[in-house]
Amino acid sequence: MTATIKDVARVAQVSIKTVSRVINNEPHVTEDMRTRVQDAIDQLGYAPNISARRLVQQRSYMLCILLHTSGFYQSALINKVLEVGYEYDYDILIQTYFPSQTRSKNKLSGLINERRIDGLITTPPCDTDELVLELVKKSRIPLVQISPYSPSPEVPSIAGDDRQGAFQMTNHLIELGHRAIAFLKGPRNHRTSQERLAGFHDALNLAQMVIDPQLELDSEFNFEGGYTAAKIAMSTQKPPTAIFGGNDEAAFGAIYALQEMGYSVPQQVSVCGFDDVLNSKNVWPGLTTVHHPVDEIADRALSMLVALLKGEAWDHEEKVIPSRLVIRGSTAQAIQPGQ
Amino acid sequence: MTATIKDVARVAQVSIKTVSRVINNEPHVTEDMRTRVQDAIDQLGYAPNISARRLVQQRSYMLCILLHTSGFYQSALINKVLEVGYEYDYDILIQTYFPSQTRSKNKLSGLINERRIDGLITTPPCDTDELVLELVKKSRIPLVQISPYSPSPEVPSIAGDDRQGAFQMTNHLIELGHRAIAFLKGPRNHRTSQERLAGFHDALNLAQMVIDPQLELDSEFNFEGGYTAAKIAMSTQKPPTAIFGGNDEAAFGAIYALQEMGYSVPQQVSVCGFDDVLNSKNVWPGLTTVHHPVDEIADRALSMLVALLKGEAWDHEEKVIPSRLVIRGSTAQAIQPGQ
DNA sequence: TTGTATGCGTTATCAG
DNA sequence: CTGATAACGCATACAA
């Protein structure tokens, strides 16, 4: 039988309330009492039963972060969450959510309705899912959104600056002399897709280059999407001299497709991505990309949620963290016509 | 105010016990009663308070999987765990554990001592950590080990067949004509390191090749380890014609080092890895590797733990799942001397 | 087949 | 500064 608060109280010859005070570092306890209780705790190897605490306090001390797909970006996010997770008094539940699967929906409903979690963090595209929104609304648990599709002043959110990042990257390509740049678009229900495309346009406009719809290919934020789109792009009349992947994984797909077709990267075709996932620097010659501040996003999302749970106020402004250009070996001077 | 079991009982005009029976699908309830209760539940939007249930049942309905590092292999494991996680009635807590950090130790102690988890899964090298072992022993919670350092008949464990996989891979290299094969060793406290080295030796012995300690380099299961070791290997008098990375990440490090030194892979030097992580097939020309059955391992570890929690018996034999050779583009015929 | 009463281990109120 | 006692919401002997 494991020791309870009553056992401690008995051994220390005090009331359970006093023990409770010591456990929770409450004031109004003499030093004498405190040590007496502490000795009893040590002697009995007592640890509070968290379920009882949760019941009486009406909270679970659990947070949940909702993920849809499982790519490198998500893994990076998970790693950071795990890393900073034990800084908080909450356990962090990482949960995948697939709207198409009934089991997945039931799991999430249970999680929220049975009050197993105190707060929720969504990642794209979970913030656009109706069930998620409905459950959060009904249960009134605090929500923090990461890169939401449509940021609302009513919901705290945090995102990287995708538009500015794509703008910088496109400028980089233009400076290298590229005039035919293919852009691999991401999924429609991600705001990042739109923002990155917008940044791409910003740079083209600034350089007074024409926006050629033919060079904007439908893709996905994964290897297969980039692979397929790159093959299509290179099969046109006037193939691009550079390919801007919607994210790193799509860029890797593009690189693979190019190598398979016999093009050398970056000598013949430059490729760049977006996100700066872990392996971007580990794959020769290194992927030129935009560093997406996933670490800071994870960190701040978590601390915002915890602050919200403490009842702290927030300023109703979306936090946007700057992105940063990372130039590696996959981009180079464009081949000049006739060269 | 959210509805409780009492509210349901009042609305349905029955006792709370009857409601309880309906919730938990217990027998001895007439169909009439059951529908009446169900109607009340629906009407009130009632969901049981999990904390109360946990308190009275003395269990948390939470499992924990303990991870040390955060590489691609771990990410693959996490992804699989998340994928199959909602098949069970347990929430799955993914927790990193760094023995050197006090906060990390406290987190784990709390998790176990406060009975926040019902069962634990360890991954290397957490199974060798004293605190982990001690906490598990004291609390008597069920434990399942993944690829433990020293499998014990008292603790259920599951692993991939590293020795056989390394044996097959080495044979593959030998068949390609390689006679000077460098092997990048993994960390000492992983059994996988030893097993893979043993399989390497098995194949050398079978081919009656000498075991050259110079060709067995200390490395780590990560990019930097492989990178550094490969640079050292290629700087010797008689550089190897093939490099067998201890795992895929080390192999990627080796490939990067080789490219940086001007060697082409696989034309001049063959490289292979172990694990078959996600990006192994996505990096041109594809990494030849051994497929480590991480999906099956995660799946079975979880189901074993749940079975244990149900009080089911197990046969006290370590489960070893075969590995499988995956030949891609990073290995090729050895360059013959004088060629 | 259904209901009553008790306890799980904590926190919190309020009186001493 | 300290302590008795009442919740918290559910499950479960045991009784009807």
XYZ file of C-alpha atoms (C1' of nucleotides) in Angstrom:
710
model
C 0.000 0.000 0.000
C 1.384 3.370 -0.933
C 1.349 6.150 1.612
C -1.352 8.811 1.557
C -1.570 12.236 3.013
C -3.267 10.775 6.056
C -0.337 8.505 6.774
C 1.995 11.447 6.629
C -0.268 13.428 8.921
C -0.344 10.594 11.417
C 3.413 10.048 11.414
C 4.130 13.775 11.662
C 1.423 14.221 14.283
C -0.255 17.016 12.388
C -3.453 17.494 10.438
C -3.716 16.652 6.762
C -4.222 20.305 5.988
C -0.797 21.082 7.324
C 0.696 18.348 5.213
C -1.152 19.778 2.247
C 0.323 23.170 2.991
C 3.815 21.794 3.041
C 3.345 19.876 -0.181
C 2.063 22.892 -1.999
C 4.540 25.325 -0.522
C 1.822 27.401 1.037
C 2.693 30.028 3.631
C 1.577 30.103 7.262
C 3.525 27.095 8.415
C 6.271 27.299 11.005
C 9.667 26.052 10.029
C 9.438 23.487 12.761
C 6.239 22.009 11.395
C 7.559 22.079 7.891
C 10.599 19.977 8.681
C 8.562 17.572 10.761
C 6.205 17.010 7.871
C 9.036 16.781 5.391
C 10.708 14.105 7.481
C 7.538 12.075 7.536
C 7.197 12.457 3.779
C 10.729 11.247 3.219
C 10.350 8.428 5.674
C 7.205 7.116 4.043
C 8.307 7.834 0.500
C 5.071 9.732 0.059
C 4.050 11.277 -3.239
C 0.678 12.927 -3.733
C -1.885 11.069 -5.781
C -2.361 13.205 -8.807
C -5.791 11.869 -9.654
C -7.222 13.033 -6.376
C -5.717 16.442 -6.857
C -7.083 16.608 -10.345
C -10.533 15.639 -9.210
C -10.828 18.244 -6.536
C -9.190 20.973 -8.570
C -11.191 20.194 -11.639
C -8.214 20.186 -13.898
C -6.107 17.548 -15.514
C -2.743 19.237 -15.707
C -2.489 17.955 -19.239
C -2.043 19.872 -22.432
C -2.555 18.550 -25.902
C -0.939 19.440 -29.162
C -2.848 18.385 -32.221
C -1.011 17.247 -35.326
C -2.293 16.174 -38.692
C 0.532 14.818 -40.791
C 3.851 13.436 -39.678
C 6.635 14.997 -41.718
C 9.996 16.404 -40.751
C 8.517 19.710 -39.770
C 6.122 18.024 -37.373
C 8.957 15.949 -35.975
C 10.960 19.087 -35.327
C 7.963 20.574 -33.557
C 7.497 17.448 -31.486
C 11.152 17.373 -30.537
C 11.008 20.923 -29.294
C 7.805 20.362 -27.393
C 9.327 17.337 -25.714
C 12.438 19.309 -24.938
C 10.706 22.181 -23.186
C 7.811 20.082 -21.931
C 9.196 19.264 -18.561
C 9.698 22.882 -17.733
C 6.010 23.011 -16.995
C 3.798 21.394 -14.430
C 1.766 19.907 -17.222
C 2.095 16.665 -19.067
C 1.959 17.170 -22.765
C -0.036 14.851 -24.908
C 0.898 14.747 -28.538
C -2.090 13.636 -30.516
C -2.631 13.018 -34.185
C -5.979 13.969 -35.579
C -7.411 12.637 -38.811
C -10.874 14.048 -39.454
C -11.647 11.154 -41.776
C -11.248 8.527 -39.101
C -14.040 7.958 -36.610
C -11.662 6.569 -34.010
C -9.563 9.668 -34.235
C -12.583 11.891 -33.800
C -13.785 9.889 -30.836
C -10.395 10.092 -29.231
C -10.355 13.853 -29.505
C -13.938 14.209 -28.320
C -13.150 12.103 -25.299
C -10.017 14.043 -24.582
C -11.913 17.297 -24.464
C -15.327 16.274 -23.192
C -14.026 14.113 -20.394
C -11.818 17.023 -19.401
C -8.675 15.014 -19.784
C -6.873 18.088 -21.073
C -6.764 21.645 -19.801
C -5.682 23.322 -22.996
C -5.086 22.712 -26.671
C -2.588 23.733 -29.312
C -3.494 23.244 -32.945
C -1.189 22.977 -35.918
C -2.309 23.331 -39.538
C -4.669 22.268 -40.827
C -6.398 21.188 -37.598
C -7.419 24.767 -36.877
C -9.781 24.653 -39.834
C -11.552 21.479 -38.723
C -15.127 21.971 -37.617
C -15.182 19.317 -34.945
C -12.079 20.731 -33.326
C -13.548 24.215 -33.279
C -16.855 23.012 -31.954
C -15.331 20.953 -29.158
C -13.102 23.785 -28.082
C -15.961 26.220 -28.137
C -18.311 24.050 -26.112
C -15.767 23.056 -23.534
C -14.297 26.552 -23.299
C -10.775 25.264 -22.859
C -8.006 27.666 -23.831
C -6.667 27.294 -27.341
C -3.468 28.449 -28.963
C -3.113 28.145 -32.704
C 0.113 27.635 -34.571
C 0.082 29.186 -38.045
C -3.721 29.240 -38.258
C -5.499 29.565 -41.557
C -7.350 32.659 -40.471
C -5.914 34.222 -37.349
C -8.605 35.717 -35.180
C -8.126 38.393 -32.553
C -10.126 36.185 -30.245
C -7.728 33.285 -30.356
C -4.059 33.584 -29.495
C -1.869 32.406 -32.306
C 1.727 32.295 -33.347
C 3.339 31.862 -36.721
C 6.535 32.299 -38.668
C 6.805 35.035 -41.231
C 6.276 32.990 -44.365
C 5.682 35.869 -46.714
C 8.847 37.701 -45.810
C 10.843 34.469 -45.944
C 9.607 33.569 -49.420
C 10.260 37.133 -50.515
C 13.873 36.943 -49.378
C 14.391 33.587 -50.963
C 12.967 34.700 -54.290
C 15.179 37.760 -54.202
C 18.146 35.489 -53.643
C 17.251 33.485 -56.747
C 16.709 36.616 -58.812
C 20.056 37.979 -57.716
C 21.633 34.755 -58.923
C 20.246 35.571 -62.343
C 17.281 33.239 -62.392
C 14.427 34.481 -64.533
C 12.362 31.329 -64.879
C 11.596 30.187 -61.356
C 9.120 27.405 -60.696
C 7.189 27.601 -57.458
C 5.735 24.447 -55.930
C 2.531 25.370 -54.138
C 1.440 23.759 -50.893
C -1.966 22.491 -49.804
C -4.819 24.956 -50.025
C -5.952 24.738 -46.426
C -2.599 25.976 -45.112
C -2.126 29.656 -44.790
C 1.595 29.089 -45.130
C 0.962 27.988 -48.717
C -0.692 31.255 -49.548
C 1.772 33.403 -47.683
C 4.758 31.799 -49.308
C 3.217 32.262 -52.719
C 2.474 35.874 -51.884
C 6.074 36.465 -50.863
C 7.173 34.883 -54.117
C 4.926 37.302 -56.018
C 6.165 40.257 -54.000
C 9.707 39.621 -55.150
C 8.743 39.050 -58.772
C 6.789 42.268 -58.769
C 9.634 44.179 -57.220
C 11.949 42.890 -59.927
C 9.313 43.716 -62.504
C 9.207 40.138 -63.662
C 6.043 38.641 -65.103
C 4.052 36.250 -62.994
C 3.709 33.131 -65.105
C 0.931 30.816 -63.864
C 2.571 27.993 -65.784
C 5.459 28.163 -63.361
C 3.270 27.800 -60.295
C 2.637 24.122 -59.846
C 0.239 22.342 -57.560
C 2.161 20.265 -55.090
C 2.013 19.066 -51.522
C 4.219 19.673 -48.523
C 5.911 16.319 -49.041
C 8.454 14.416 -51.093
C 6.055 12.929 -53.612
C 4.452 16.287 -54.283
C 7.780 17.925 -55.028
C 8.973 14.974 -57.058
C 5.940 14.949 -59.308
C 5.737 18.708 -59.693
C 9.414 18.973 -60.594
C 9.048 16.335 -63.283
C 6.152 18.264 -64.754
C 7.994 21.562 -64.537
C 11.033 20.226 -66.365
C 8.960 18.715 -69.137
C 7.592 21.999 -70.425
C 8.804 23.957 -73.425
C 10.829 26.376 -71.369
C 11.949 24.552 -68.212
C 12.827 26.703 -65.206
C 16.406 27.285 -64.083
C 15.363 27.273 -60.457
C 12.738 25.476 -58.410
C 11.379 26.904 -55.176
C 9.850 24.065 -53.184
C 6.885 24.904 -50.987
C 8.753 23.328 -48.112
C 11.960 21.365 -47.644
C 10.413 17.995 -48.238
C 8.986 19.103 -51.562
C 12.417 20.497 -52.403
C 13.999 17.138 -51.664
C 11.462 15.541 -53.965
C 12.377 18.041 -56.657
C 16.089 17.375 -56.214
C 15.526 13.663 -56.481
C 13.473 14.093 -59.636
C 16.118 16.335 -61.174
C 18.954 13.923 -60.436
C 16.891 11.112 -61.854
C 16.386 13.118 -65.032
C 20.113 13.742 -65.258
C 20.164 17.374 -64.213
C 22.846 18.388 -61.761
C 21.957 20.531 -58.777
C 22.877 23.366 -58.507
C 24.983 23.535 -61.686
C 22.070 23.168 -64.070
C 19.089 23.780 -61.858
C 18.957 25.528 -58.496
C 16.592 24.214 -55.850
C 15.562 25.733 -52.587
C 13.059 24.911 -49.897
C 11.366 26.338 -46.857
C 11.477 25.362 -43.173
C 15.112 24.335 -42.617
C 14.283 20.937 -41.186
C 17.041 18.918 -39.584
C 18.305 17.073 -42.608
C 18.411 20.132 -44.845
C 21.967 20.793 -43.813
C 22.913 17.133 -43.746
C 22.227 16.346 -47.362
C 25.009 17.228 -49.743
C 25.464 19.950 -50.952
C 23.120 21.344 -48.336
C 19.682 22.722 -49.098
C 19.299 26.458 -49.443
C 16.158 27.223 -47.486
C 14.312 29.607 -45.243
C 14.697 28.924 -41.581
C 11.253 28.612 -40.074
C 11.453 29.374 -36.368
C 9.789 26.143 -35.306
C 11.676 25.989 -32.024
C 10.585 29.417 -30.968
C 7.052 28.765 -32.163
C 6.744 25.600 -30.121
C 8.262 27.244 -27.117
C 6.048 30.290 -27.230
C 2.877 28.411 -28.047
C 3.415 26.342 -24.961
C 4.233 29.247 -22.703
C 1.266 31.226 -24.048
C -1.062 28.368 -23.280
C 0.304 27.961 -19.803
C -0.031 31.691 -19.202
C -3.619 31.551 -20.417
C -4.292 28.724 -18.004
C -2.970 30.881 -15.205
C -5.540 33.435 -16.196
C -3.022 35.891 -17.530
C -4.121 38.380 -20.131
C -2.794 38.532 -23.652
C -2.668 41.370 -26.095
C -4.830 39.946 -28.876
C -2.119 40.365 -31.457
C -0.863 37.552 -33.570
C 2.752 36.791 -32.856
C 4.711 36.584 -36.072
C 8.312 35.496 -35.832
C 10.711 36.497 -38.602
C 12.112 33.867 -40.904
C 15.737 33.789 -41.962
C 17.417 32.962 -45.244
C 19.883 30.072 -45.053
C 22.074 29.787 -48.118
C 23.681 26.425 -48.683
C 24.863 24.558 -51.733
C 21.689 23.798 -53.672
C 21.406 27.208 -55.308
C 23.903 28.776 -57.710
C 24.278 31.309 -60.464
C 21.799 30.747 -63.250
C 23.068 29.382 -66.541
C 22.966 32.274 -68.997
C 21.256 31.654 -72.310
C 23.819 30.632 -74.921
C 26.292 29.604 -72.299
C -21.550 23.665 -14.875
C -20.946 20.405 -16.641
C -23.253 17.497 -15.991
C -22.314 14.729 -13.582
C -23.534 11.217 -13.166
C -26.010 12.461 -10.583
C -27.595 14.838 -13.052
C -28.060 12.025 -15.492
C -29.559 9.843 -12.795
C -31.990 12.575 -11.815
C -33.101 13.299 -15.364
C -33.428 9.631 -16.230
C -35.165 8.929 -12.934
C -32.809 6.136 -12.032
C -29.989 5.573 -9.564
C -26.424 6.527 -10.312
C -25.481 2.890 -10.277
C -27.717 2.250 -13.234
C -26.168 5.138 -15.076
C -22.765 3.747 -14.251
C -23.804 0.406 -15.667
C -24.891 1.964 -18.904
C -21.713 4.004 -19.255
C -19.502 1.019 -18.730
C -21.580 -1.347 -20.810
C -22.253 -3.642 -17.921
C -24.939 -6.309 -18.155
C -28.087 -6.603 -16.046
C -29.815 -3.561 -17.398
C -33.094 -3.757 -19.265
C -33.184 -2.283 -22.702
C -35.813 0.146 -21.534
C -33.591 1.519 -18.795
C -30.626 1.665 -21.078
C -32.342 3.876 -23.623
C -33.796 6.074 -20.921
C -30.349 6.659 -19.476
C -28.805 7.123 -22.890
C -31.373 9.768 -23.701
C -30.541 11.639 -20.557
C -26.831 11.408 -21.337
C -27.386 12.816 -24.793
C -29.689 15.507 -23.541
C -27.227 16.722 -20.939
C -24.164 16.175 -23.072
C -22.762 14.180 -20.233
C -19.259 12.722 -20.327
C -17.710 10.959 -17.345
C -15.095 12.824 -15.407
C -11.963 10.839 -15.997
C -10.196 12.099 -12.903
C -12.853 10.733 -10.621
C -12.741 7.409 -12.374
C -8.985 7.340 -12.123
C -9.053 8.113 -8.452
C -11.458 5.391 -7.525
C -9.923 2.819 -9.832
C -6.396 3.662 -8.820
C -5.166 3.867 -12.348
C -4.332 6.672 -14.700
C -5.072 5.149 -18.082
C -1.819 6.643 -19.265
C 1.191 4.934 -20.745
C 4.594 6.442 -21.179
C 7.284 5.832 -23.710
C 10.728 6.989 -22.693
C 13.120 8.397 -25.270
C 16.653 9.620 -24.920
C 17.784 11.243 -28.131
C 15.693 12.705 -30.885
C 16.919 11.406 -34.215
C 15.109 10.126 -37.250
C 14.765 6.688 -35.780
C 13.068 8.095 -32.714
C 10.817 10.207 -34.885
C 9.771 7.125 -36.821
C 9.006 5.402 -33.555
C 7.012 8.367 -32.317
C 5.040 8.555 -35.532
C 4.073 4.923 -35.286
C 3.148 5.217 -31.640
C 0.958 8.200 -32.418
C -0.596 6.334 -35.306
C -1.642 3.274 -33.320
C -2.100 5.149 -30.064
C -5.761 5.851 -30.353
C -6.537 2.210 -30.798
C -6.183 1.863 -27.073
C -8.078 3.194 -24.099
C -4.886 4.768 -22.877
C -3.370 8.136 -23.511
C 0.232 7.849 -24.494
C 2.744 10.200 -23.052
C 5.956 10.577 -24.989
C 8.654 11.651 -22.632
C 12.306 12.457 -23.131
C 14.657 11.452 -20.393
C 18.094 12.913 -19.861
C 19.781 11.389 -16.822
C 22.100 14.357 -16.564
C 19.293 16.854 -16.016
C 17.718 17.139 -12.625
C 14.481 18.472 -14.060
C 14.224 15.495 -16.308
C 14.787 13.097 -13.454
C 12.216 14.865 -11.321
C 9.701 14.719 -14.117
C 10.114 10.989 -14.475
C 10.055 10.398 -10.726
C 6.846 12.358 -10.477
C 5.323 10.512 -13.382
C 5.907 7.180 -11.744
C 5.656 7.986 -8.054
C 2.526 10.039 -8.357
C 1.044 7.177 -10.333
C 0.405 9.320 -13.330
C 1.223 6.409 -15.617
C 0.140 2.792 -15.575
C 2.943 1.367 -17.642
C 6.251 2.223 -19.246
C 8.108 1.487 -22.448
C 11.831 2.155 -22.593
C 14.001 2.703 -25.632
C 17.807 2.540 -25.609
C 19.683 3.567 -23.637
C 17.021 4.357 -21.019
C 16.803 0.692 -20.056
C 20.306 0.881 -18.621
C 19.617 3.881 -16.428
C 19.617 3.165 -12.735
C 16.963 5.652 -11.751
C 14.571 4.282 -14.335
C 15.114 0.731 -13.150
C 14.753 1.713 -9.531
C 11.551 3.665 -10.055
C 9.989 0.874 -12.052
C 10.993 -1.695 -9.486
C 9.646 0.260 -6.540
C 6.390 1.203 -8.149
C 5.900 -2.224 -9.702
C 4.393 -0.819 -12.861
C 4.616 -3.024 -15.942
C 7.568 -2.362 -18.215
C 8.264 -3.280 -21.814
C 11.722 -2.722 -23.201
C 12.557 -1.952 -26.784
C 15.981 -3.271 -27.839
C 17.280 -3.485 -24.268
C 20.974 -3.710 -23.528
C 20.605 -6.943 -21.638
C 17.262 -8.614 -22.233
C 16.036 -10.355 -19.141
C 13.513 -13.188 -19.021
C 11.780 -11.227 -16.300
C 11.052 -8.212 -18.446
C 9.173 -8.390 -21.728
C 11.190 -6.935 -24.551
C 11.149 -6.597 -28.278
C 13.909 -5.867 -30.754
C 14.896 -6.027 -34.385
C 17.431 -8.569 -35.548
C 20.477 -6.348 -35.803
C 23.043 -9.087 -36.080
C 21.370 -10.816 -38.978
C 20.769 -7.511 -40.717
C 24.403 -6.434 -40.436
C 25.450 -9.871 -41.614
C 23.327 -9.580 -44.738
C 24.547 -6.101 -45.443
C 28.180 -7.053 -45.092
C 27.639 -10.007 -47.408
C 26.141 -7.641 -49.930
C 29.276 -5.490 -49.794
C 31.567 -8.489 -50.068
C 29.634 -9.757 -53.073
C 30.199 -6.386 -54.696
C 33.898 -7.030 -54.391
C 34.685 -4.853 -51.385
C 37.601 -6.101 -49.336
C 38.351 -3.025 -47.248
C 35.132 -2.161 -45.451
C 35.058 0.435 -42.715
C 32.500 -0.049 -39.974
C 31.280 2.911 -37.942
C 30.517 1.718 -34.443
C 27.637 3.052 -32.394
C 27.517 4.079 -28.730
C 28.666 1.477 -26.247
C 25.535 1.386 -24.147
C 23.365 0.256 -27.053
C 23.106 -3.421 -27.649
C 22.342 -2.635 -31.279
C 25.907 -1.341 -31.598
C 27.352 -4.629 -30.475
C 24.956 -6.767 -32.447
C 25.585 -4.898 -35.656
C 29.321 -5.204 -35.162
C 28.910 -8.909 -34.449
C 26.939 -9.400 -37.658
C 29.674 -7.539 -39.510
C 32.254 -9.928 -38.055
C 30.107 -12.943 -38.873
C 30.173 -12.060 -42.536
C 33.898 -11.292 -42.588
C 34.605 -14.613 -40.931
C 32.406 -16.481 -43.353
C 34.276 -14.892 -46.244
C 37.548 -15.680 -44.500
C 38.505 -12.033 -44.473
C 40.697 -10.606 -41.748
C 39.114 -8.443 -39.090
C 41.068 -5.214 -39.146
C 40.554 -3.119 -35.994
C 41.796 -0.091 -37.898
C 38.677 -0.291 -40.013
C 36.330 -0.271 -37.026
C 35.898 3.338 -36.047
C 34.299 4.847 -32.993
C 31.284 6.853 -34.010
C 27.849 7.791 -32.802
C 24.385 7.097 -34.096
C 24.221 10.555 -35.639
C 25.384 12.713 -38.525
C 28.398 14.229 -36.829
C 29.662 10.852 -35.703
C 29.503 9.448 -39.218
C 30.967 12.579 -40.729
C 33.991 12.599 -38.451
C 34.601 8.870 -38.611
C 34.450 8.857 -42.397
C 36.984 11.644 -42.630
C 39.326 9.682 -40.401
C 38.766 6.459 -42.320
C 39.577 8.075 -45.653
C 42.749 9.663 -44.322
C 44.518 6.399 -43.589
C 47.168 4.710 -45.727
C 44.732 2.280 -47.261
C 41.322 3.924 -47.313
C 38.301 1.624 -47.469
C 36.239 1.156 -50.626
C 33.051 0.871 -48.604
C 31.737 2.387 -45.399
C 29.100 0.689 -43.304
C 27.470 3.299 -41.099
C 26.254 2.170 -37.700
C 22.893 3.643 -38.575
C 21.431 5.730 -41.373
C 22.274 9.056 -39.844
C 25.918 8.108 -39.480
C 25.814 6.926 -43.088
C 24.481 10.325 -44.164
C 27.326 11.939 -42.292
C 29.779 9.671 -44.082
C 28.277 10.489 -47.469
C 28.499 14.184 -46.749
C 32.136 13.858 -45.692
C 32.967 11.858 -48.803
C 31.338 14.353 -51.147
C 33.122 17.143 -49.385
C 36.430 15.340 -49.923
C 35.639 14.908 -53.583
C 34.793 11.219 -53.606
C 31.737 10.193 -55.547
C 29.247 7.816 -54.011
C 28.879 5.020 -55.013
C 31.327 5.159 -57.927
C 34.422 5.528 -55.776
C 33.164 4.619 -52.337
C 30.076 2.656 -51.391
C 28.140 3.672 -48.298
C 25.368 1.873 -46.489
C 23.462 2.398 -43.303
C 21.094 0.686 -40.941
C 17.477 1.432 -39.936
C 15.855 2.585 -43.179
C 14.548 5.827 -41.779
C 12.134 7.886 -43.829
C 14.592 9.992 -45.772
C 16.854 7.089 -46.699
C 14.888 6.536 -49.848
C 14.373 10.231 -50.502
C 17.990 11.233 -50.801
C 19.524 10.644 -54.187
C 20.714 8.041 -55.128
C 18.937 6.355 -52.248
C 20.708 4.862 -49.268
C 21.342 1.136 -49.242
C 20.382 0.092 -45.757
C 18.858 -2.525 -43.513
C 15.203 -2.060 -42.798
C 14.722 -2.015 -39.066
C 11.152 -3.019 -38.252
C 10.433 0.044 -36.159
C 6.747 0.071 -37.012
C 6.206 -3.465 -35.888
C 8.331 -2.909 -32.806
C 6.303 0.112 -31.722
C 3.064 -1.648 -32.439
C 3.947 -4.782 -30.530
C 5.561 -2.999 -27.620
C 2.353 -1.100 -27.118
C 0.087 -4.105 -27.436
C 2.317 -6.121 -25.100
C 2.130 -3.423 -22.474
C -1.622 -3.176 -22.753
C -1.915 -6.953 -22.499
C 0.269 -6.898 -19.415
C -1.968 -4.258 -17.898
C -4.935 -6.507 -18.492
C -3.114 -9.114 -16.472
C -2.449 -11.362 -19.409
C 0.469 -13.753 -19.265
C 3.460 -13.624 -21.558
C 5.902 -16.300 -22.563
C 9.097 -14.790 -21.205
C 10.826 -14.925 -24.553
C 12.370 -11.931 -26.199
C 10.622 -11.052 -29.414
C 13.135 -10.553 -32.193
C 11.839 -9.315 -35.493
C 13.855 -10.015 -38.644
C 15.527 -7.171 -40.473
C 15.523 -6.856 -44.240
C 18.165 -5.722 -46.701
C 17.147 -2.732 -48.822
C 19.447 -2.144 -51.746
C 19.362 1.332 -53.233
C 21.861 3.450 -55.081
C 24.583 4.193 -52.534
C 26.414 0.875 -52.955
C 28.082 -0.388 -56.110
C 30.736 -2.697 -57.443
C 34.105 -2.075 -55.814
C 36.824 -0.441 -57.841
C 39.340 -3.124 -58.620
C 42.982 -2.377 -57.828
C 44.749 -1.056 -60.873
C 41.492 -0.008 -62.455
C -32.704 -6.153 -12.154
C -32.041 -1.979 -9.497
C -30.609 1.080 -5.645
C -27.938 2.684 -1.266
C -24.027 3.803 1.001
C -19.170 4.159 1.417
C -14.570 5.429 0.114
C -10.810 6.821 -3.232
C -6.875 11.059 -1.713
C -6.796 15.449 -2.267
C -7.950 20.599 -1.682
C -10.518 24.281 0.483
C -13.627 26.488 3.787
C -13.980 28.208 8.007
C -13.624 28.001 12.720
C -10.300 27.786 16.541
C -0.606 29.375 12.595
C -3.338 25.016 12.707
C -7.101 21.575 12.310
C -11.809 19.310 11.548
C -14.742 18.491 7.892
C -16.995 18.928 3.609
C -16.756 18.511 -1.121
C -14.950 16.573 -5.951
C -17.480 12.538 -9.300
C -17.271 8.028 -9.815
C -17.170 2.808 -8.861
C -18.404 -0.897 -6.126
C -19.702 -3.994 -2.159
C -23.817 -5.079 -0.559
C -28.615 -4.822 0.167
C -33.295 -4.958 -1.655
